[in-house]
PDB file of C-alpha atoms in Angstrom:
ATOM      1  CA  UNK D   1      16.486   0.457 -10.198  1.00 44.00           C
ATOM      2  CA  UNK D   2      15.067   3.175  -7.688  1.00 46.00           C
ATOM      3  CA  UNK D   3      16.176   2.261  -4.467  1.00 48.00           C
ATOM      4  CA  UNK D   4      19.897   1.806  -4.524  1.00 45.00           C
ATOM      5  CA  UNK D   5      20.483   5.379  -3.104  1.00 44.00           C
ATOM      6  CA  UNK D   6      18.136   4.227  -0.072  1.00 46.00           C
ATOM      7  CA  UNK D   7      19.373   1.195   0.555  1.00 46.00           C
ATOM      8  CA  UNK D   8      23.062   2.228   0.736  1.00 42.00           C
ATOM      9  CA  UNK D   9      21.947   4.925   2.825  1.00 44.00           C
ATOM     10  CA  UNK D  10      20.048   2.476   5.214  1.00 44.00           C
ATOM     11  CA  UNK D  11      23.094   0.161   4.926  1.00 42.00           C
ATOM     12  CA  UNK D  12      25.569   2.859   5.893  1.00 40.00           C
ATOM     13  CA  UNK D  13      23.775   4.631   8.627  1.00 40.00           C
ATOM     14  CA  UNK D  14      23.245   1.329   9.917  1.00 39.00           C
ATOM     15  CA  UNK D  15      26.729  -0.187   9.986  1.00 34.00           C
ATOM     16  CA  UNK D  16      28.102   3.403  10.890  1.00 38.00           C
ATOM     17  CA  UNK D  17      25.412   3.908  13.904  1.00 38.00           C
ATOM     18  CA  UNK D  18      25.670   7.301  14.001  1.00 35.00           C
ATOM     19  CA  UNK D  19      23.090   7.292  17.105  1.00 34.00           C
ATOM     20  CA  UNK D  20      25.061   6.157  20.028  1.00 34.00           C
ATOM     21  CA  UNK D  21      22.251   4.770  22.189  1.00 41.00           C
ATOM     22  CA  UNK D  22      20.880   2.506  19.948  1.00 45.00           C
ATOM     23  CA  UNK D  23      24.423   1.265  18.993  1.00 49.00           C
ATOM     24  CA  UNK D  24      25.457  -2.022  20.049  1.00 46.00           C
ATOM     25  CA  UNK D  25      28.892  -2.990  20.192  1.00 52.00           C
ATOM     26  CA  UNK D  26      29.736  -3.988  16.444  1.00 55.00           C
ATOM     27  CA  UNK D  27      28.167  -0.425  15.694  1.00 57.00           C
ATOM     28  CA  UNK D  28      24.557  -1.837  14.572  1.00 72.00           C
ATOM     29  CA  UNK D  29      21.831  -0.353  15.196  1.00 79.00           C
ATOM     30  CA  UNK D  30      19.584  -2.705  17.561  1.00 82.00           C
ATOM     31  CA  UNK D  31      16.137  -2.115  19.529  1.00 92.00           C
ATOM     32  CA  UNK D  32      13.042   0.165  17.966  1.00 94.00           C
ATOM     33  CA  UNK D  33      16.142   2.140  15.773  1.00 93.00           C
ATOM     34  CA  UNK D  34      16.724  -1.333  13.915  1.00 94.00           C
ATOM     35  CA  UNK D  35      13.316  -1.755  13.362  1.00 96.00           C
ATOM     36  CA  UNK D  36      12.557   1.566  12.081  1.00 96.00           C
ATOM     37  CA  UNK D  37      15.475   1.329   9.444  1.00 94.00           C
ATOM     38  CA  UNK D  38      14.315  -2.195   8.650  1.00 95.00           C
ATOM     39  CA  UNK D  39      10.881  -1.371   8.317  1.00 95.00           C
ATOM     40  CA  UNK D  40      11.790   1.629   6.207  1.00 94.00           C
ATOM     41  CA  UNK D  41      13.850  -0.631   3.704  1.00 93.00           C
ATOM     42  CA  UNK D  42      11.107  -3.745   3.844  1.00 94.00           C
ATOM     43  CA  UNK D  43       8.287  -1.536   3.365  1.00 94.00           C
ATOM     44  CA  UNK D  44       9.698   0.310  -0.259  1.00 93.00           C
ATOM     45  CA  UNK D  45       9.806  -2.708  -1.800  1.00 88.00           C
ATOM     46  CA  UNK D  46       7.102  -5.389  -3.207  1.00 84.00           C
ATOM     47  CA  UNK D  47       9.149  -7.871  -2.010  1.00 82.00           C
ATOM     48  CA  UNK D  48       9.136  -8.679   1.720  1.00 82.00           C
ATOM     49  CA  UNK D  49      11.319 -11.481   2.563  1.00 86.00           C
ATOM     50  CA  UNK D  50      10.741 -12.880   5.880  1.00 89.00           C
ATOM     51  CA  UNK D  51      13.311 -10.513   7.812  1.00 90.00           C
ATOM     52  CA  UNK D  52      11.087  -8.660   7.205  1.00 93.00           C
ATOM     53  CA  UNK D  53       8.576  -9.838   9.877  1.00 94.00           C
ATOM     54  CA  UNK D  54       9.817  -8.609  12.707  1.00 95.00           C
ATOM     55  CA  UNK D  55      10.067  -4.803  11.505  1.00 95.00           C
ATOM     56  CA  UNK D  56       6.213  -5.109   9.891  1.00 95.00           C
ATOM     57  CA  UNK D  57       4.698  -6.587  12.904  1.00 96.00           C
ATOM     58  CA  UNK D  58       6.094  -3.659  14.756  1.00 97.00           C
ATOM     59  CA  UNK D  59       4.853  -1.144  12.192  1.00 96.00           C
ATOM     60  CA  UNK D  60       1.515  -2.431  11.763  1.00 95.00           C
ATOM     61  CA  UNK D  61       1.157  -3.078  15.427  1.00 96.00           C
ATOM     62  CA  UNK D  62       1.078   0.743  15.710  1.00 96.00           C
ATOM     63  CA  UNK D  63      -2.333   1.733  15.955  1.00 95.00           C
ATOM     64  CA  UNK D  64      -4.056   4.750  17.602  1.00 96.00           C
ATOM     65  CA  UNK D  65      -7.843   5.249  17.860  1.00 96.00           C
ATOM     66  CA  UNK D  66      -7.634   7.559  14.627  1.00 95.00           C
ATOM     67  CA  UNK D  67      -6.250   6.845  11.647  1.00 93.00           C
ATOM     68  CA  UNK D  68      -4.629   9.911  11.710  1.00 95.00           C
ATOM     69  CA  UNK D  69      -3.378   9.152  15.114  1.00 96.00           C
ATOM     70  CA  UNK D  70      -2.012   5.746  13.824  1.00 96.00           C
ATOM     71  CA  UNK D  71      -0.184   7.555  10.651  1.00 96.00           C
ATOM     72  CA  UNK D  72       1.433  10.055  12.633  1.00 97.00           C
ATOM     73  CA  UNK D  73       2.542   7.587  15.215  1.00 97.00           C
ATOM     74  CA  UNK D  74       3.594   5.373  12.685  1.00 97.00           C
ATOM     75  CA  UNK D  75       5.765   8.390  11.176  1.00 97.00           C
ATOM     76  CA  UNK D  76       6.984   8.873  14.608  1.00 97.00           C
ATOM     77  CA  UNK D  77       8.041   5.228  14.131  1.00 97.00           C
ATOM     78  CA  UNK D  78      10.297   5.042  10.664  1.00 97.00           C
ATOM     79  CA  UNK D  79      11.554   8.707  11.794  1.00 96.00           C
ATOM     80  CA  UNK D  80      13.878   6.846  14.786  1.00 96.00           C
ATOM     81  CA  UNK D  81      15.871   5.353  11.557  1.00 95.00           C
ATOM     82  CA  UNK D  82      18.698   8.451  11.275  1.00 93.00           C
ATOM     83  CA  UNK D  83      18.491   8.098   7.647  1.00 91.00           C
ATOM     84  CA  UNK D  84      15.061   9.037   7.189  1.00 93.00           C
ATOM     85  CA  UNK D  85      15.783  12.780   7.965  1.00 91.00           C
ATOM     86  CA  UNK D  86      19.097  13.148   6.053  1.00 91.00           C
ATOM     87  CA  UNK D  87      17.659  14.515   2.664  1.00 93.00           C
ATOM     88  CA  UNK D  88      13.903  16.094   1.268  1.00 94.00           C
ATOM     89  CA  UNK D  89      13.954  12.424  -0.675  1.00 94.00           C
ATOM     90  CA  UNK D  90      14.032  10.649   2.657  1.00 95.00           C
ATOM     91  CA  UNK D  91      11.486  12.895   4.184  1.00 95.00           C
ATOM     92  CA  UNK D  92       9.094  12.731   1.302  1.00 95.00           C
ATOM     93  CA  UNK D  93       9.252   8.539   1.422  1.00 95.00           C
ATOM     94  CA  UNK D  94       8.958   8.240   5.251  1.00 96.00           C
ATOM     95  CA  UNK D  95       5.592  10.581   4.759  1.00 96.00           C
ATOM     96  CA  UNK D  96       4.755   8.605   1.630  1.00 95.00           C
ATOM     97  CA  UNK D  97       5.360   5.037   3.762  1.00 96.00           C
ATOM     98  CA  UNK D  98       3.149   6.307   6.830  1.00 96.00           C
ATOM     99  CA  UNK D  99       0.318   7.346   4.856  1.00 95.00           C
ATOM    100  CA  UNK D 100       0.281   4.585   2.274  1.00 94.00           C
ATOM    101  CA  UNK D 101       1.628   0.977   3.777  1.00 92.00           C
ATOM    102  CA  UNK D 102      -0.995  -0.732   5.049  1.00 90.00           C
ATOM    103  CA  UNK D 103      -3.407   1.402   3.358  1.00 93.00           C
ATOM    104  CA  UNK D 104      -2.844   0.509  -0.758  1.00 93.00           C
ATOM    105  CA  UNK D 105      -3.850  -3.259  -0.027  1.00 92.00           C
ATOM    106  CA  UNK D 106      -7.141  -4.997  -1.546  1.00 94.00           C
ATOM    107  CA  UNK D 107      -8.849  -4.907   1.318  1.00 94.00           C
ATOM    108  CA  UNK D 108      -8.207  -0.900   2.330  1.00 94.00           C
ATOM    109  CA  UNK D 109      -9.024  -0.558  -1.593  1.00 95.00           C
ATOM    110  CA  UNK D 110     -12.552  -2.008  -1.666  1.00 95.00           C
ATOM    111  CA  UNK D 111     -13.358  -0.335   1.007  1.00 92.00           C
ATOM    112  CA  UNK D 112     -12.831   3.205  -0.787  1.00 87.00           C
ATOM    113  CA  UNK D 113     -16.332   4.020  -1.867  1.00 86.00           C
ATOM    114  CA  UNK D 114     -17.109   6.417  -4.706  1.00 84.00           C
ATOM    115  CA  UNK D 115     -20.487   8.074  -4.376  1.00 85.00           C
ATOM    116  CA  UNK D 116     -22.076   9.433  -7.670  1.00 84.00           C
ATOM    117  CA  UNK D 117     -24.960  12.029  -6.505  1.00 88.00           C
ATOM    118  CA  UNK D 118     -26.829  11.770  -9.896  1.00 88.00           C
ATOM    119  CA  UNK D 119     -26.950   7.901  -9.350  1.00 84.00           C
ATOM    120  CA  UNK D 120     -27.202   8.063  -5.520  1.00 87.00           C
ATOM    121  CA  UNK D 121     -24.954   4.608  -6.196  1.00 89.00           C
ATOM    122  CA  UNK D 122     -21.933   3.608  -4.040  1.00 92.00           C
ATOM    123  CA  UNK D 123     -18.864   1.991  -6.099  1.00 93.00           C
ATOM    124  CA  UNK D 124     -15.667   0.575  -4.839  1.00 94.00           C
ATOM    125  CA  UNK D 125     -13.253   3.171  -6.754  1.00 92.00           C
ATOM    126  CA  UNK D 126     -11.552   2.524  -9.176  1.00 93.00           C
ATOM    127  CA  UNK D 127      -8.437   4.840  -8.991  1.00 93.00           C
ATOM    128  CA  UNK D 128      -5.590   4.790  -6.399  1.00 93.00           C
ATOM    129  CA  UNK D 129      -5.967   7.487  -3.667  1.00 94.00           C
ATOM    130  CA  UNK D 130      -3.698  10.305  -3.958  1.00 94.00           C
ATOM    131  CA  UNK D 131      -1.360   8.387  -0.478  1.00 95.00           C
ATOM    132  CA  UNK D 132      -0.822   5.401  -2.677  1.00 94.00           C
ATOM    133  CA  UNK D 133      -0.146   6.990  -6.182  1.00 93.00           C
ATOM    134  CA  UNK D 134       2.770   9.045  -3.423  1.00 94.00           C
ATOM    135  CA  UNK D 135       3.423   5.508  -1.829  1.00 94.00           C
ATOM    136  CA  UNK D 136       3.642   3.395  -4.962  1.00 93.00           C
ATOM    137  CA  UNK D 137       5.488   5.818  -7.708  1.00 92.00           C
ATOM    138  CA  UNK D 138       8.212   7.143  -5.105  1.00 93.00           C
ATOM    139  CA  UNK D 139      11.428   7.344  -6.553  1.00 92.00           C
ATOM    140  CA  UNK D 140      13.027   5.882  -3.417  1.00 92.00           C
ATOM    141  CA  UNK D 141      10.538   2.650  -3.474  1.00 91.00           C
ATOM    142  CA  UNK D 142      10.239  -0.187  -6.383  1.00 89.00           C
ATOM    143  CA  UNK D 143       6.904  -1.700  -6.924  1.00 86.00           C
ATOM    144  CA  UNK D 144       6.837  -3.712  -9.443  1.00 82.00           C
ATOM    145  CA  UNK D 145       3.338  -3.174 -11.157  1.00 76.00           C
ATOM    146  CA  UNK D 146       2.330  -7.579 -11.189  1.00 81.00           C
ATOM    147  CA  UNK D 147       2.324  -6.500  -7.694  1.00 88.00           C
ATOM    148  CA  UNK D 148       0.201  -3.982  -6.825  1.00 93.00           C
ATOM    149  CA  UNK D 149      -3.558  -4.784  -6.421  1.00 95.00           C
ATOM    150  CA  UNK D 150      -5.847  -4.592  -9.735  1.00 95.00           C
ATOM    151  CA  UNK D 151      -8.842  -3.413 -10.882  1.00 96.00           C
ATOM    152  CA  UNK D 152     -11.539  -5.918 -12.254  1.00 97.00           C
ATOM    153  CA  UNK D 153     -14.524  -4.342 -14.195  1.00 95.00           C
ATOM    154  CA  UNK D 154     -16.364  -1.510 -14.405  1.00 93.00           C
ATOM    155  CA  UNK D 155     -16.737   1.294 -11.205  1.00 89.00           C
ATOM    156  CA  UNK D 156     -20.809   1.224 -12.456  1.00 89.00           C
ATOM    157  CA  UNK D 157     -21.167  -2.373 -12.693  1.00 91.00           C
ATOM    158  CA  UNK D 158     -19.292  -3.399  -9.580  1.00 92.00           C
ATOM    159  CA  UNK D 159     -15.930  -3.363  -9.964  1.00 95.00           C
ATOM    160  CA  UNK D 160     -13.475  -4.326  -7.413  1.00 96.00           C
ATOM    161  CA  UNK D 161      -9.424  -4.773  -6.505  1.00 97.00           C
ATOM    162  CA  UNK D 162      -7.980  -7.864  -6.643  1.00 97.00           C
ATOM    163  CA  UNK D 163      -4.383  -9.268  -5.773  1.00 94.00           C
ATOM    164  CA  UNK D 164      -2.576  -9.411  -9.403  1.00 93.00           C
ATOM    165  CA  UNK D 165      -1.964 -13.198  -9.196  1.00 94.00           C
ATOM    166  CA  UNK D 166      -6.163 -13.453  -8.571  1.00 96.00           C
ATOM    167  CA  UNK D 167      -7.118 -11.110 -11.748  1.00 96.00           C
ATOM    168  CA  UNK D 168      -7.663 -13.632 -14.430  1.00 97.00           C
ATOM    169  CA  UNK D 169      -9.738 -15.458 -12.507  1.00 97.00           C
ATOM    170  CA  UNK D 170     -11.555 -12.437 -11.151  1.00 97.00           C
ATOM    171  CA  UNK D 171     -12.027 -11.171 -14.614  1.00 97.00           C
ATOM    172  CA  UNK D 172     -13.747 -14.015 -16.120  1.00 97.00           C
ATOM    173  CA  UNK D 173     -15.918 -14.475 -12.885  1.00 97.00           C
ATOM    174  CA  UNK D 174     -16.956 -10.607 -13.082  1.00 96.00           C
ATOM    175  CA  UNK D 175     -17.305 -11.174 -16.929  1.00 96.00           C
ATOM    176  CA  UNK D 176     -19.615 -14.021 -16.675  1.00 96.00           C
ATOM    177  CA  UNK D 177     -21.484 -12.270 -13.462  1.00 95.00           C
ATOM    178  CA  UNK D 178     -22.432  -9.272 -15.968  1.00 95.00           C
ATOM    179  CA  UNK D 179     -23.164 -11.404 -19.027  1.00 95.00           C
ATOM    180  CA  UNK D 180     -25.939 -13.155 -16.590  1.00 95.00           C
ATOM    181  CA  UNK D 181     -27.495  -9.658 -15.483  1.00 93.00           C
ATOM    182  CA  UNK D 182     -27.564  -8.392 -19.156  1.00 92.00           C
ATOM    183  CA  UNK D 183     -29.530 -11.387 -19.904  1.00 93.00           C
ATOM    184  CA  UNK D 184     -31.891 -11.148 -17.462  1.00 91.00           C
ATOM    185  CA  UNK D 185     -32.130  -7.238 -18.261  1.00 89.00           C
ATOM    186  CA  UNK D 186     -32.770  -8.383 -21.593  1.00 89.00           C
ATOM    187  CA  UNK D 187     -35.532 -10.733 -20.423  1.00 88.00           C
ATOM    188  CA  UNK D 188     -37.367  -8.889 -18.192  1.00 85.00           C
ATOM    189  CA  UNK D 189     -37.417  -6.066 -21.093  1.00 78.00           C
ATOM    190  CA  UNK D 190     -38.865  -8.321 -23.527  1.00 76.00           C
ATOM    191  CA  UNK D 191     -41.864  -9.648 -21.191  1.00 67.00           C
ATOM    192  CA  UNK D 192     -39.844 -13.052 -20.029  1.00 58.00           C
ATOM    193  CA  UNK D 193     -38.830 -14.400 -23.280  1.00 52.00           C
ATOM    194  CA  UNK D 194     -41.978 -16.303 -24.001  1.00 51.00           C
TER     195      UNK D 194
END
């Protein structure tokens, strides 16, 4: 597994509390500090169990006017965690986190459009942007791949992302959706079929 280094890192720094401030008696972290090392921990995983609520609603309550606005104030965020600066690992997956959670989803997916000047088409791509190839393969996070969002189809023919319990269905629904226009492409070659 990839993520035992981080998360006995997280675990330490938090139970040593090496930040006096955010310290609370028993030597936890507590306040925006907890958060941050929460959110860092909840968001390198696929798995988000529901302690995880409180840290995510504070990280993806962070929005600026710009999305580069929101990722660098959303760095700003997971960098109040001590451990994130301790090593070049921890630095690379804080960057990787602020540039790729909440942006690697379905919805952020479809909405990457690939334009092919010979065409003059739009598609929804079908390759992961560089942030979530950095987000997703870290060697400090563990995404399990019947996780992360899917493909269905073909870029030309309208291909989209789906969630990877939704693909099957997806498939045969895209499947059957291009059977029907190669028919009717077949028909409307061929005069109507009469």
């Amino acid at each position: 597994m990839k993520k035992p280094l981080l998360i006995a890192a997280t675990a330490a720094t938090l139970i040593a509390g090496h930040i006096a401030p955010a310290r609370a008696e028993d030597g936890v972290f507590e306040g925006v500090t907890r958060l941050a090392c929460e959110a860092l921990l909840c968001l390198s995983s696929s798995v988000r169990p529901g302690a995880c609520s409180p840290s995510l609603s504070y990280y993806f309550d962070i929005v600026k006017k710009t999305m580069s606005g929101t990722i660098s104030a959303r760095l700003d965020f997971l960098n109040l965690c001590p451990v994130a600066s301790q090593t070049s690992e921890m630095q690379s997956l804080v960057s990787a986190i602020s540039r790729g959670a909440g942006r690697c989803d379905t919805a952020s997916l479809n909405r990457m459009q690939y334009y092919d000047p010979v065409s003059g088409a739009s598609y929804v791509s079908n390759q992961y942007p560089a942030y979530c190839n950095a987000y997703y393969s870290h060697s400090y996070t563990d995404f399990m791949a019947g996780y992360l969002p899917k493909y269905v189809g073909a870029l030309e023919r309208g291909g989209y992302w789906v969630e990877p319990k939704d693909y099957e269905a997806a498939l045969a629904e895209y499947e059957a959706r291009v059977a029907y226009e190669d028919q009717q492409r077949e028909l409307a070659g061929s005069g109507g079929g009469s």
